[in-house]
Tab-separated table of C-alpha atoms in Angstrom:
chain	number	residue	atom	x	y	z
O	28	UNK	CA	0.000	0.000	0.000
O	29	UNK	CA	1.096	3.582	-0.534
O	30	UNK	CA	2.288	5.413	2.569
O	31	UNK	CA	-0.579	7.043	4.492
O	32	UNK	CA	-0.869	8.574	7.948
O	33	UNK	CA	-3.153	7.030	10.547
O	34	UNK	CA	-5.210	10.224	10.705
O	35	UNK	CA	-5.561	10.295	6.934
O	36	UNK	CA	-6.890	6.725	6.892
O	37	UNK	CA	-9.280	7.397	9.772
O	38	UNK	CA	-10.647	10.507	8.070
O	39	UNK	CA	-11.231	8.707	4.773
O	40	UNK	CA	-13.002	5.826	6.516
O	41	UNK	CA	-15.025	8.126	8.796
O	42	UNK	CA	-13.538	6.080	11.600
O	43	UNK	CA	-12.407	6.775	15.140
O	44	UNK	CA	-8.645	6.555	15.725
O	45	UNK	CA	-7.683	4.857	19.006
O	46	UNK	CA	-4.058	5.137	20.097
O	47	UNK	CA	-4.381	4.203	23.784
O	48	UNK	CA	-1.573	1.958	24.994
O	49	UNK	CA	0.673	2.826	22.045
O	50	UNK	CA	3.417	5.372	21.384
O	51	UNK	CA	1.919	6.302	18.004
O	52	UNK	CA	0.412	9.631	16.956
O	53	UNK	CA	-2.008	10.438	14.168
O	54	UNK	CA	0.951	11.530	12.039
O	55	UNK	CA	2.467	8.041	12.166
O	56	UNK	CA	2.462	6.334	8.757
O	57	UNK	CA	1.813	2.834	7.472
O	58	UNK	CA	2.593	1.377	4.064
O	59	UNK	CA	2.528	-2.380	4.579
O	60	UNK	CA	0.229	-4.904	2.867
O	61	UNK	CA	-3.440	-4.927	3.913
O	62	UNK	CA	-4.796	-8.338	4.906
O	63	UNK	CA	-7.976	-9.829	6.344
O	64	UNK	CA	-6.202	-13.059	7.364
O	65	UNK	CA	-3.915	-12.634	10.375
O	66	UNK	CA	-1.743	-15.488	9.067
O	67	UNK	CA	-0.812	-13.352	6.046
O	68	UNK	CA	0.309	-10.313	8.058
O	69	UNK	CA	3.919	-9.191	7.655
O	70	UNK	CA	5.759	-6.580	9.760
O	71	UNK	CA	4.253	-3.158	9.122
O	72	UNK	CA	1.048	-4.609	7.675
O	73	UNK	CA	-2.544	-3.524	8.212
O	74	UNK	CA	-5.042	-6.037	9.603
O	75	UNK	CA	-8.736	-5.644	8.754
O	76	UNK	CA	-10.791	-7.527	11.353
O	77	UNK	CA	-13.818	-8.533	9.319
O	78	UNK	CA	-16.576	-10.755	10.587
O	79	UNK	CA	-17.076	-14.025	8.713
O	80	UNK	CA	-19.637	-16.796	8.606
O	81	UNK	CA	-17.545	-19.069	10.819
O	82	UNK	CA	-15.387	-16.744	12.883
O	83	UNK	CA	-14.690	-13.121	13.792
O	84	UNK	CA	-11.499	-11.350	12.786
O	85	UNK	CA	-11.488	-9.422	16.053
O	86	UNK	CA	-10.430	-12.647	17.772
O	87	UNK	CA	-7.200	-12.599	15.771
O	88	UNK	CA	-5.986	-9.047	16.351
O	89	UNK	CA	-3.489	-10.410	18.875
O	90	UNK	CA	-2.173	-12.886	16.315
O	91	UNK	CA	-1.794	-10.045	13.815
O	92	UNK	CA	0.198	-8.051	16.385
O	93	UNK	CA	2.451	-11.038	16.970
O	94	UNK	CA	3.206	-11.072	13.236
O	95	UNK	CA	4.063	-7.361	13.252
O	96	UNK	CA	0.859	-5.558	12.291
O	97	UNK	CA	1.146	-1.779	12.538
O	98	UNK	CA	-2.583	-0.964	12.386
O	99	UNK	CA	-5.878	-2.762	12.954
O	100	UNK	CA	-9.144	-1.667	11.334
O	101	UNK	CA	-11.891	-2.933	13.626
O	102	UNK	CA	-15.612	-2.588	14.270
O	103	UNK	CA	-15.129	-2.192	18.014
O	104	UNK	CA	-12.048	-1.427	20.138
O	105	UNK	CA	-9.916	-4.454	21.008
O	106	UNK	CA	-7.761	-4.516	24.115
O	107	UNK	CA	-4.395	-4.743	22.433
O	108	UNK	CA	-1.394	-2.444	22.122
O	109	UNK	CA	-1.842	-1.460	18.485
O	110	UNK	CA	-3.264	1.621	16.777
O	111	UNK	CA	-6.885	0.934	15.878
O	112	UNK	CA	-9.384	2.636	13.610
O	113	UNK	CA	-12.939	1.787	14.617
O	114	UNK	CA	-15.396	1.733	11.700
O	115	UNK	CA	-19.028	0.722	11.263
O	116	UNK	CA	-18.311	-2.045	8.725
O	117	UNK	CA	-14.837	-3.480	8.192
O	118	UNK	CA	-15.508	-4.841	4.690
O	119	UNK	CA	-16.965	-1.529	3.559
O	120	UNK	CA	-13.965	0.253	5.075
O	121	UNK	CA	-11.626	-2.061	3.151
O	122	UNK	CA	-13.316	-1.024	-0.072
O	123	UNK	CA	-13.240	2.674	0.786
O	124	UNK	CA	-9.548	2.492	1.602
O	125	UNK	CA	-8.870	0.730	-1.713
O	126	UNK	CA	-10.853	3.362	-3.586
O	127	UNK	CA	-8.859	6.146	-1.929
O	128	UNK	CA	-5.507	4.533	-2.730
O	129	UNK	CA	-6.440	4.063	-6.399
O	130	UNK	CA	-7.642	7.667	-6.615
O	131	UNK	CA	-4.353	8.906	-5.137
O	132	UNK	CA	-2.142	6.862	-7.447
O	133	UNK	CA	-4.246	7.661	-10.495
O	134	UNK	CA	-4.034	11.404	-9.727
O	135	UNK	CA	-0.290	11.380	-9.100
O	136	UNK	CA	0.942	8.873	-11.665
O	137	UNK	CA	0.215	7.023	-14.896
O	138	UNK	CA	-2.121	4.281	-13.680
O	139	UNK	CA	-4.470	2.354	-15.985
O	140	UNK	CA	-7.124	0.149	-14.368
O	141	UNK	CA	-8.485	-2.894	-16.227
O	142	UNK	CA	-11.562	-4.691	-14.905
O	143	UNK	CA	-12.354	-8.245	-16.037
O	144	UNK	CA	-15.603	-10.150	-15.566
O	145	UNK	CA	-17.447	-13.071	-17.124
O	146	UNK	CA	-19.109	-16.317	-16.136
O	147	UNK	CA	-15.956	-18.202	-17.122
O	148	UNK	CA	-12.334	-17.398	-17.875
O	149	UNK	CA	-11.702	-14.427	-15.568
O	150	UNK	CA	-8.677	-15.857	-13.804
O	151	UNK	CA	-7.093	-17.288	-16.952
O	152	UNK	CA	-7.531	-14.009	-18.802
O	153	UNK	CA	-6.171	-12.089	-15.821
O	154	UNK	CA	-3.051	-14.248	-15.773
O	155	UNK	CA	-2.554	-13.934	-19.522
O	156	UNK	CA	-2.911	-10.153	-19.407
O	157	UNK	CA	-0.601	-9.898	-16.414
O	158	UNK	CA	2.057	-11.847	-18.304
O	159	UNK	CA	1.814	-9.431	-21.230
O	160	UNK	CA	1.641	-6.169	-19.278
O	161	UNK	CA	4.305	-7.019	-16.696
O	162	UNK	CA	6.833	-6.625	-19.497
O	163	UNK	CA	5.492	-3.160	-20.256
O	164	UNK	CA	5.462	-1.661	-16.761
O	165	UNK	CA	4.808	-2.396	-13.089
O	166	UNK	CA	1.626	-4.482	-13.001
O	167	UNK	CA	-0.558	-5.551	-10.079
O	168	UNK	CA	-3.039	-8.390	-10.539
O	169	UNK	CA	-5.072	-10.596	-8.192
O	170	UNK	CA	-3.568	-13.550	-6.416
O	171	UNK	CA	-5.537	-16.686	-7.317
O	172	UNK	CA	-9.223	-15.718	-7.790
O	173	UNK	CA	-9.438	-12.666	-5.525
O	174	UNK	CA	-12.509	-11.169	-7.169
O	175	UNK	CA	-15.161	-10.397	-4.533
O	176	UNK	CA	-15.911	-7.585	-2.074
O	177	UNK	CA	-12.815	-8.552	-0.059
O	178	UNK	CA	-10.448	-9.957	-2.674
O	179	UNK	CA	-10.782	-7.164	-5.228
O	180	UNK	CA	-10.035	-4.304	-2.750
O	181	UNK	CA	-7.142	-6.317	-1.306
O	182	UNK	CA	-5.658	-6.483	-4.803
O	183	UNK	CA	-6.224	-2.761	-5.355
O	184	UNK	CA	-4.373	-1.950	-2.142
O	185	UNK	CA	-1.211	-3.646	-3.431
O	186	UNK	CA	-0.476	-0.828	-5.884
O	187	UNK	CA	2.343	1.671	-5.353
O	188	UNK	CA	3.058	5.121	-6.750
O	189	UNK	CA	4.960	3.501	-9.632
O	190	UNK	CA	2.278	0.982	-10.641
O	191	UNK	CA	1.433	1.330	-14.330
O	192	UNK	CA	-1.316	-1.267	-14.685
O	193	UNK	CA	-3.858	-2.562	-12.164
O	194	UNK	CA	-5.881	-5.617	-13.203
O	195	UNK	CA	-9.005	-6.192	-11.113
O	196	UNK	CA	-10.930	-9.450	-11.470
O	197	UNK	CA	-14.589	-8.839	-10.698
O	198	UNK	CA	-16.830	-11.739	-9.769
O	199	UNK	CA	-20.436	-11.694	-8.634
O	200	UNK	CA	-23.178	-13.919	-7.326
O	201	UNK	CA	-25.935	-11.329	-7.541
O	202	UNK	CA	-27.102	-8.048	-9.039
O	203	UNK	CA	-25.098	-5.026	-7.898
O	204	UNK	CA	-21.913	-6.869	-6.890
O	205	UNK	CA	-19.919	-5.867	-9.973
O	206	UNK	CA	-21.342	-2.350	-9.904
O	207	UNK	CA	-19.925	-1.887	-6.400
O	208	UNK	CA	-16.477	-3.051	-7.494
O	209	UNK	CA	-16.608	-0.832	-10.598
O	210	UNK	CA	-17.439	2.139	-8.361
O	211	UNK	CA	-14.361	1.410	-6.252
O	212	UNK	CA	-11.840	0.781	-9.047
O	213	UNK	CA	-13.337	2.986	-11.805
O	214	UNK	CA	-11.789	0.907	-14.634
O	215	UNK	CA	-10.417	2.632	-17.696
O	216	UNK	CA	-10.952	-0.619	-19.607
O	217	UNK	CA	-13.776	-3.065	-18.858
O	218	UNK	CA	-13.615	-6.615	-20.236
O	219	UNK	CA	-16.603	-8.981	-20.449
O	220	UNK	CA	-15.779	-12.548	-21.467
O	221	UNK	CA	-18.960	-14.625	-21.347
O	222	UNK	CA	-22.453	-14.742	-19.918
O	223	UNK	CA	-23.343	-18.270	-18.832
O	224	UNK	CA	-24.955	-20.287	-16.060
O	225	UNK	CA	-22.150	-20.029	-13.491
O	226	UNK	CA	-23.755	-19.076	-10.129
O	227	UNK	CA	-27.172	-19.153	-11.836
O	228	UNK	CA	-28.771	-20.215	-8.559
O	229	UNK	CA	-27.701	-16.944	-6.956
O	230	UNK	CA	-28.546	-14.733	-9.920
O	231	UNK	CA	-31.935	-16.298	-10.535
O	232	UNK	CA	-31.479	-16.984	-14.250
O	233	UNK	CA	-29.510	-16.116	-17.348
O	234	UNK	CA	-31.169	-12.715	-17.877
O	235	UNK	CA	-30.224	-11.660	-14.360
O	236	UNK	CA	-26.691	-12.890	-15.030
O	237	UNK	CA	-26.626	-10.726	-18.158
O	238	UNK	CA	-27.792	-7.695	-16.180
O	239	UNK	CA	-25.113	-8.280	-13.543
O	240	UNK	CA	-22.274	-8.666	-16.055
O	241	UNK	CA	-23.437	-5.582	-17.948
O	242	UNK	CA	-22.587	-3.571	-14.834
O	243	UNK	CA	-18.926	-3.850	-15.906
O	244	UNK	CA	-19.428	-1.551	-18.892
O	245	UNK	CA	-22.573	0.400	-17.977
O	246	UNK	CA	-20.698	2.925	-15.856
O	247	UNK	CA	-17.482	3.209	-17.860
O	248	UNK	CA	-16.542	6.787	-18.646
O	249	UNK	CA	-17.013	8.137	-22.159
O	250	UNK	CA	-13.252	7.997	-22.708
O	251	UNK	CA	-13.087	4.417	-21.426
O	252	UNK	CA	-12.939	1.216	-23.474
O	253	UNK	CA	-15.362	-1.727	-23.346
O	254	UNK	CA	-13.709	-4.943	-24.565
O	255	UNK	CA	-16.483	-7.381	-25.533
O	256	UNK	CA	-16.682	-10.961	-26.816
O	257	UNK	CA	-18.197	-10.909	-30.308
O	258	UNK	CA	-18.785	-14.686	-30.168
O	259	UNK	CA	-21.243	-14.402	-27.257
O	260	UNK	CA	-24.443	-12.645	-28.403
O	261	UNK	CA	-25.315	-11.605	-24.851
O	262	UNK	CA	-21.924	-9.989	-24.353
O	263	UNK	CA	-21.988	-8.392	-27.799
O	264	UNK	CA	-25.368	-6.821	-26.923
O	265	UNK	CA	-23.644	-4.804	-24.208
O	266	UNK	CA	-22.257	-2.509	-26.908
O	267	UNK	CA	-25.557	-0.616	-26.690
O	268	UNK	CA	-25.339	-0.324	-22.897
O	269	UNK	CA	-22.119	1.681	-22.565
O	270	UNK	CA	-20.887	5.192	-23.296
O	271	UNK	CA	-17.353	3.896	-23.748
O	272	UNK	CA	-15.618	3.015	-26.995
O	273	UNK	CA	-16.357	-0.622	-27.870
O	274	UNK	CA	-13.664	-3.015	-29.125
O	275	UNK	CA	-14.715	-6.561	-30.057
O	276	UNK	CA	-12.703	-9.788	-29.996
O	277	UNK	CA	-13.551	-13.318	-31.078
O	278	UNK	CA	-13.471	-15.827	-33.894
O	279	UNK	CA	-16.321	-14.032	-35.625
O	280	UNK	CA	-15.052	-12.482	-38.869
O	281	UNK	CA	-16.431	-9.074	-37.860
O	282	UNK	CA	-14.228	-8.811	-34.760
O	283	UNK	CA	-11.194	-6.519	-35.216
O	284	UNK	CA	-9.215	-8.726	-32.840
O	285	UNK	CA	-9.840	-12.298	-33.958
O	286	UNK	CA	-8.401	-15.796	-34.167
O	287	UNK	CA	-8.216	-18.172	-37.120
O	288	UNK	CA	-6.657	-21.610	-37.681
O	289	UNK	CA	-7.438	-22.762	-34.142
O	290	UNK	CA	-6.054	-26.201	-33.219
O	291	UNK	CA	-5.449	-28.082	-29.975
O	292	UNK	CA	-3.354	-30.970	-28.715
O	293	UNK	CA	-2.238	-32.523	-25.431
O	294	UNK	CA	0.596	-29.977	-25.253
O	295	UNK	CA	-1.283	-26.749	-25.936
O	296	UNK	CA	-3.414	-24.690	-28.281
O	297	UNK	CA	-2.418	-22.794	-31.412
O	298	UNK	CA	-4.098	-20.101	-33.496
O	299	UNK	CA	-3.355	-17.129	-35.724
O	300	UNK	CA	-4.044	-13.761	-34.101
O	301	UNK	CA	-5.259	-10.788	-36.119
O	302	UNK	CA	-5.308	-7.147	-35.006
O	303	UNK	CA	-6.162	-3.885	-36.801
O	304	UNK	CA	-3.271	-2.508	-38.846
O	305	UNK	CA	-0.872	-5.333	-37.950
O	306	UNK	CA	0.353	-8.475	-39.661
O	307	UNK	CA	-1.209	-11.753	-38.478
O	308	UNK	CA	0.843	-13.514	-35.793
O	309	UNK	CA	0.950	-17.271	-35.121
O	310	UNK	CA	0.422	-17.981	-31.416
O	311	UNK	CA	0.938	-21.177	-29.448
O	312	UNK	CA	-0.138	-21.184	-25.803
O	313	UNK	CA	0.602	-23.979	-23.378
O	314	UNK	CA	-2.920	-23.816	-21.973
O	315	UNK	CA	-5.114	-26.702	-23.120
O	316	UNK	CA	-8.493	-26.153	-24.712
O	317	UNK	CA	-9.758	-24.163	-27.660
O	318	UNK	CA	-12.072	-22.274	-25.288
O	319	UNK	CA	-8.987	-20.545	-23.899
O	320	UNK	CA	-8.359	-18.925	-27.293
O	321	UNK	CA	-11.145	-16.502	-26.377
O	322	UNK	CA	-9.345	-15.637	-23.136
O	323	UNK	CA	-6.070	-15.143	-25.001
O	324	UNK	CA	-7.795	-12.880	-27.525
O	325	UNK	CA	-9.264	-10.787	-24.716
O	326	UNK	CA	-5.793	-10.296	-23.251
O	327	UNK	CA	-4.312	-9.456	-26.653
O	328	UNK	CA	-7.139	-6.979	-27.291
O	329	UNK	CA	-6.539	-5.117	-24.036
O	330	UNK	CA	-2.814	-5.038	-24.783
O	331	UNK	CA	-3.531	-3.695	-28.261
O	332	UNK	CA	-5.700	-0.870	-26.927
O	333	UNK	CA	-2.777	0.038	-24.651
O	334	UNK	CA	-0.375	0.239	-27.593
O	335	UNK	CA	1.433	-3.082	-27.173
O	336	UNK	CA	2.325	-4.501	-30.601
O	337	UNK	CA	0.582	-7.798	-31.372
O	338	UNK	CA	3.815	-9.727	-31.967
O	339	UNK	CA	5.277	-8.598	-28.647
O	340	UNK	CA	2.091	-9.379	-26.742
O	341	UNK	CA	1.832	-12.817	-28.365
O	342	UNK	CA	5.451	-13.623	-27.530
O	343	UNK	CA	4.822	-12.795	-23.876
O	344	UNK	CA	1.645	-14.883	-23.887
O	345	UNK	CA	3.550	-17.916	-25.135
O	346	UNK	CA	5.738	-17.898	-22.015
O	347	UNK	CA	2.760	-18.629	-19.742
O	348	UNK	CA	3.183	-22.218	-18.613
O	349	UNK	CA	-0.316	-22.754	-17.211
O	350	UNK	CA	-3.522	-20.825	-16.745
O	351	UNK	CA	-3.542	-21.258	-12.964
O	352	UNK	CA	-3.206	-24.050	-10.440
O	353	UNK	CA	-6.024	-26.579	-10.971
O	354	UNK	CA	-7.158	-24.963	-14.239
O	355	UNK	CA	-6.473	-27.229	-17.223
O	356	UNK	CA	-3.226	-28.053	-15.423
O	357	UNK	CA	-1.326	-30.838	-17.188
O	358	UNK	CA	0.196	-33.431	-14.867
O	359	UNK	CA	1.559	-36.936	-15.170
O	360	UNK	CA	3.594	-38.026	-18.192
O	361	UNK	CA	4.740	-41.427	-16.989
O	362	UNK	CA	3.678	-44.263	-19.314
O	363	UNK	CA	2.314	-41.597	-21.677
O	364	UNK	CA	-0.522	-40.908	-19.205
O	365	UNK	CA	-1.799	-37.307	-19.212
O	366	UNK	CA	-3.758	-36.006	-16.221
O	367	UNK	CA	-5.638	-32.731	-16.815
O	368	UNK	CA	-6.562	-31.252	-13.443
O	369	UNK	CA	-9.298	-28.670	-14.057
O	370	UNK	CA	-11.181	-29.019	-10.789
O	371	UNK	CA	-11.006	-25.563	-9.238
O	372	UNK	CA	-14.284	-24.354	-10.728
O	373	UNK	CA	-17.018	-25.783	-12.925
O	374	UNK	CA	-20.049	-24.314	-14.638
O	375	UNK	CA	-22.072	-25.985	-17.410
O	376	UNK	CA	-20.137	-23.980	-20.019
O	377	UNK	CA	-16.673	-24.722	-18.638
O	378	UNK	CA	-17.539	-28.381	-17.992
O	379	UNK	CA	-18.758	-28.768	-21.556
O	380	UNK	CA	-15.680	-27.022	-22.964
O	381	UNK	CA	-13.317	-29.200	-20.926
O	382	UNK	CA	-15.032	-32.394	-22.122
O	383	UNK	CA	-14.835	-31.223	-25.736
O	384	UNK	CA	-11.131	-30.568	-25.214
O	385	UNK	CA	-10.667	-34.081	-23.823
O	386	UNK	CA	-12.306	-35.534	-26.922
O	387	UNK	CA	-10.311	-33.337	-29.307
O	388	UNK	CA	-6.802	-33.866	-27.932
O	389	UNK	CA	-6.870	-37.639	-27.546
O	390	UNK	CA	-4.624	-39.483	-29.981
O	391	UNK	CA	-6.185	-42.092	-32.277
O	392	UNK	CA	-6.561	-45.450	-30.563
O	393	UNK	CA	-5.976	-44.000	-27.075
O	394	UNK	CA	-8.561	-43.850	-24.273
O	395	UNK	CA	-10.188	-40.800	-22.709
O	396	UNK	CA	-11.381	-40.839	-19.091
O	397	UNK	CA	-13.552	-38.113	-17.560
O	398	UNK	CA	-13.498	-37.953	-13.742
O	399	UNK	CA	-16.285	-35.561	-12.827
O	400	UNK	CA	-17.817	-34.077	-9.698
O	401	UNK	CA	-20.675	-31.715	-9.040
O	402	UNK	CA	-21.242	-28.297	-10.563
O	403	UNK	CA	-22.383	-26.109	-7.661
O	404	UNK	CA	-24.587	-23.009	-7.334
O	405	UNK	CA	-26.887	-23.866	-10.253
O	406	UNK	CA	-30.127	-23.733	-8.271
O	407	UNK	CA	-33.137	-24.950	-10.253
O	408	UNK	CA	-30.918	-25.634	-13.271
O	409	UNK	CA	-28.735	-28.168	-11.459
O	410	UNK	CA	-30.540	-31.382	-12.404
O	411	UNK	CA	-30.984	-30.564	-16.082
O	412	UNK	CA	-27.410	-29.344	-16.483
O	413	UNK	CA	-25.899	-32.446	-14.853
O	414	UNK	CA	-28.101	-34.561	-17.140
O	415	UNK	CA	-26.897	-32.621	-20.181
O	416	UNK	CA	-23.248	-33.227	-19.296
O	417	UNK	CA	-23.913	-36.957	-18.887
O	418	UNK	CA	-25.430	-37.089	-22.359
O	419	UNK	CA	-22.606	-35.051	-23.870
O	420	UNK	CA	-20.028	-37.540	-22.593
O	421	UNK	CA	-21.786	-40.376	-24.385
O	422	UNK	CA	-22.237	-38.462	-27.621
O	423	UNK	CA	-18.580	-37.412	-27.705
O	424	UNK	CA	-17.625	-41.072	-27.252
O	425	UNK	CA	-15.547	-40.540	-24.110
O	426	UNK	CA	-14.103	-43.953	-23.237
O	427	UNK	CA	-14.817	-43.954	-19.515
O	428	UNK	CA	-16.798	-41.770	-17.095
O	429	UNK	CA	-16.030	-41.791	-13.374
O	430	UNK	CA	-18.554	-39.784	-11.344
O	431	UNK	CA	-17.604	-38.846	-7.776
O	432	UNK	CA	-19.940	-37.632	-5.017
O	433	UNK	CA	-23.716	-37.814	-4.493
O	434	UNK	CA	-24.310	-34.291	-5.832
O	435	UNK	CA	-22.985	-35.407	-9.243
O	436	UNK	CA	-24.721	-38.789	-9.435
O	437	UNK	CA	-27.247	-37.590	-12.032
O	438	UNK	CA	-24.437	-37.432	-14.608
O	439	UNK	CA	-23.822	-41.141	-14.045
O	440	UNK	CA	-27.530	-41.984	-14.282
O	441	UNK	CA	-27.956	-39.981	-17.484
O	442	UNK	CA	-24.949	-41.642	-19.075
O	443	UNK	CA	-25.925	-45.221	-18.254
O	444	UNK	CA	-29.480	-44.573	-19.460
O	445	UNK	CA	-28.124	-43.968	-22.955
O	446	UNK	CA	-28.523	-47.246	-24.805
O	447	UNK	CA	-25.171	-46.956	-26.554
O	448	UNK	CA	-23.229	-47.247	-23.270
O	449	UNK	CA	-22.730	-50.468	-21.364
O	450	UNK	CA	-20.554	-50.200	-18.285
O	451	UNK	CA	-18.527	-47.186	-19.411
O	452	UNK	CA	-19.772	-45.119	-16.459
O	453	UNK	CA	-19.030	-45.889	-12.805
O	454	UNK	CA	-20.016	-44.020	-9.659
O	455	UNK	CA	-18.187	-43.582	-6.342
O	456	UNK	CA	-19.407	-41.810	-3.260
O	457	UNK	CA	-15.987	-40.491	-2.238
O	458	UNK	CA	-12.587	-39.605	-3.657
O	459	UNK	CA	-10.630	-42.390	-1.973
O	460	UNK	CA	-12.731	-45.070	-3.627
O	461	UNK	CA	-12.444	-43.283	-6.977
O	462	UNK	CA	-8.663	-43.035	-6.590
O	463	UNK	CA	-8.304	-46.754	-5.847
O	464	UNK	CA	-10.355	-47.576	-8.935
O	465	UNK	CA	-8.449	-45.191	-11.211
O	466	UNK	CA	-5.033	-46.269	-9.949
O	467	UNK	CA	-5.844	-49.783	-11.167
O	468	UNK	CA	-7.855	-48.766	-14.261
O	469	UNK	CA	-5.594	-46.208	-15.984
O	470	UNK	CA	-3.341	-47.745	-18.642
O	471	UNK	CA	-0.462	-46.325	-20.734
O	472	UNK	CA	-1.611	-43.701	-23.238
O	473	UNK	CA	-4.737	-42.642	-21.344
O	474	UNK	CA	-5.766	-38.998	-21.155
O	475	UNK	CA	-7.665	-38.256	-17.941
O	476	UNK	CA	-9.726	-35.118	-17.228
O	477	UNK	CA	-10.567	-34.296	-13.594
O	478	UNK	CA	-13.263	-31.609	-13.400
O	479	UNK	CA	-15.624	-30.307	-10.708
O	480	UNK	CA	-16.601	-27.230	-8.785
O	481	UNK	CA	-14.283	-26.148	-6.000
O	482	UNK	CA	-16.675	-27.404	-3.325
O	483	UNK	CA	-16.406	-30.986	-4.619
O	484	UNK	CA	-12.642	-30.881	-3.962
O	485	UNK	CA	-11.734	-33.163	-6.859
O	486	UNK	CA	-8.670	-30.999	-7.444
O	487	UNK	CA	-6.990	-33.016	-4.704
O	488	UNK	CA	-7.881	-36.246	-6.496
O	489	UNK	CA	-6.317	-34.758	-9.618
O	490	UNK	CA	-3.148	-33.962	-7.704
O	491	UNK	CA	-2.951	-37.539	-6.375
O	492	UNK	CA	-3.331	-38.976	-9.864
O	493	UNK	CA	-0.744	-36.525	-11.183
O	494	UNK	CA	1.739	-37.691	-8.542
O	495	UNK	CA	0.973	-41.337	-9.288
O	496	UNK	CA	1.878	-40.885	-12.943
O	497	UNK	CA	4.657	-38.329	-12.580
O	498	UNK	CA	8.182	-39.166	-13.684
């Protein structure tokens, strides 16, 4: 965080500064990282004691002091020898502090803020864009998937006076969530990747999801840029909902930033990138799945609007070894066995895309195995969407389906009800049983996809299989 005085922070947060039991004054300054987890505090850091569903951050102020915290932002005074700013709502205060820091840096420096949202692909696109922009200037981007009311401000607070680019991933599970984050960060560039059924249970349907994602571009300034996916009609429709300049990307021939000659294999994905006024550039990314071409195009489009030549941006993109831990992460290798661990998140769209990738990259005569768990937060759509995935597996002629966990069992039932399958699908109630089966079932040359929502925890099964077949 940039250096601020205690009084300055208290004034901005409309908080009460408590210095009892300390040697500090209001003119004392802090500039350490801001954290809501006391275990992440480093000397000089700021601890925000937020209340959670399972615990209360105020119980851990002492632990934060032990790790060297210089300031605690709390909702009531805590008997500890540390400067404290008492606020009405710690999470709201975190956002207000982030907003103030971005305003200060933007006013004093050369900061560009890029916001990214979409039902799928946010984290992958964020990582791709960070790889490109970090070669152009100091860049701050979220750690993992920090994209909510806590994670996004925490990312924003990591900027310094010399930060050139701030990438903010903006997730939502309801109307108004993205609008609040946009109000804090005030993006210069807003990116919308896809509108799908992820978190549909919270949104209440696809039209509500569309309304929520539109919040990314609805409040962009007139001199801002809306980067929209031309291949998704719902996203493309947002062009009429923004004052900002619109720049489209996609495989659609009308998109100024587009991809042709798309091809995938077990080692990556290739395509030819096109940009206005530049020669086409062949690109090969080490991220599996043709659906990630859209994410790569989004990153290349943002880079292009910022003046980065296409060839230079593509070269940087090619150095990215993986999208993110547990996202189409390639493991294994022993006995020509490939384990694709993509079990950090799962929506109907991303599940379908991953299965298509599994079918496409398998070598002739080799087996494909899909190890699948539940897709969460689908609400009333859950049953139908799990059924649809079960049918897709059969129709794509996946060699073997292994369904894990009771919440995913409908995929197994749908698959075995298809007359063309006879024993290709098996069901296990827990990961240990599935692991024992797979350890004995997988043979040389197999390609294995492990996919589920985070709550199903199949990512750990993927890791175990990756270790089993590692060199």
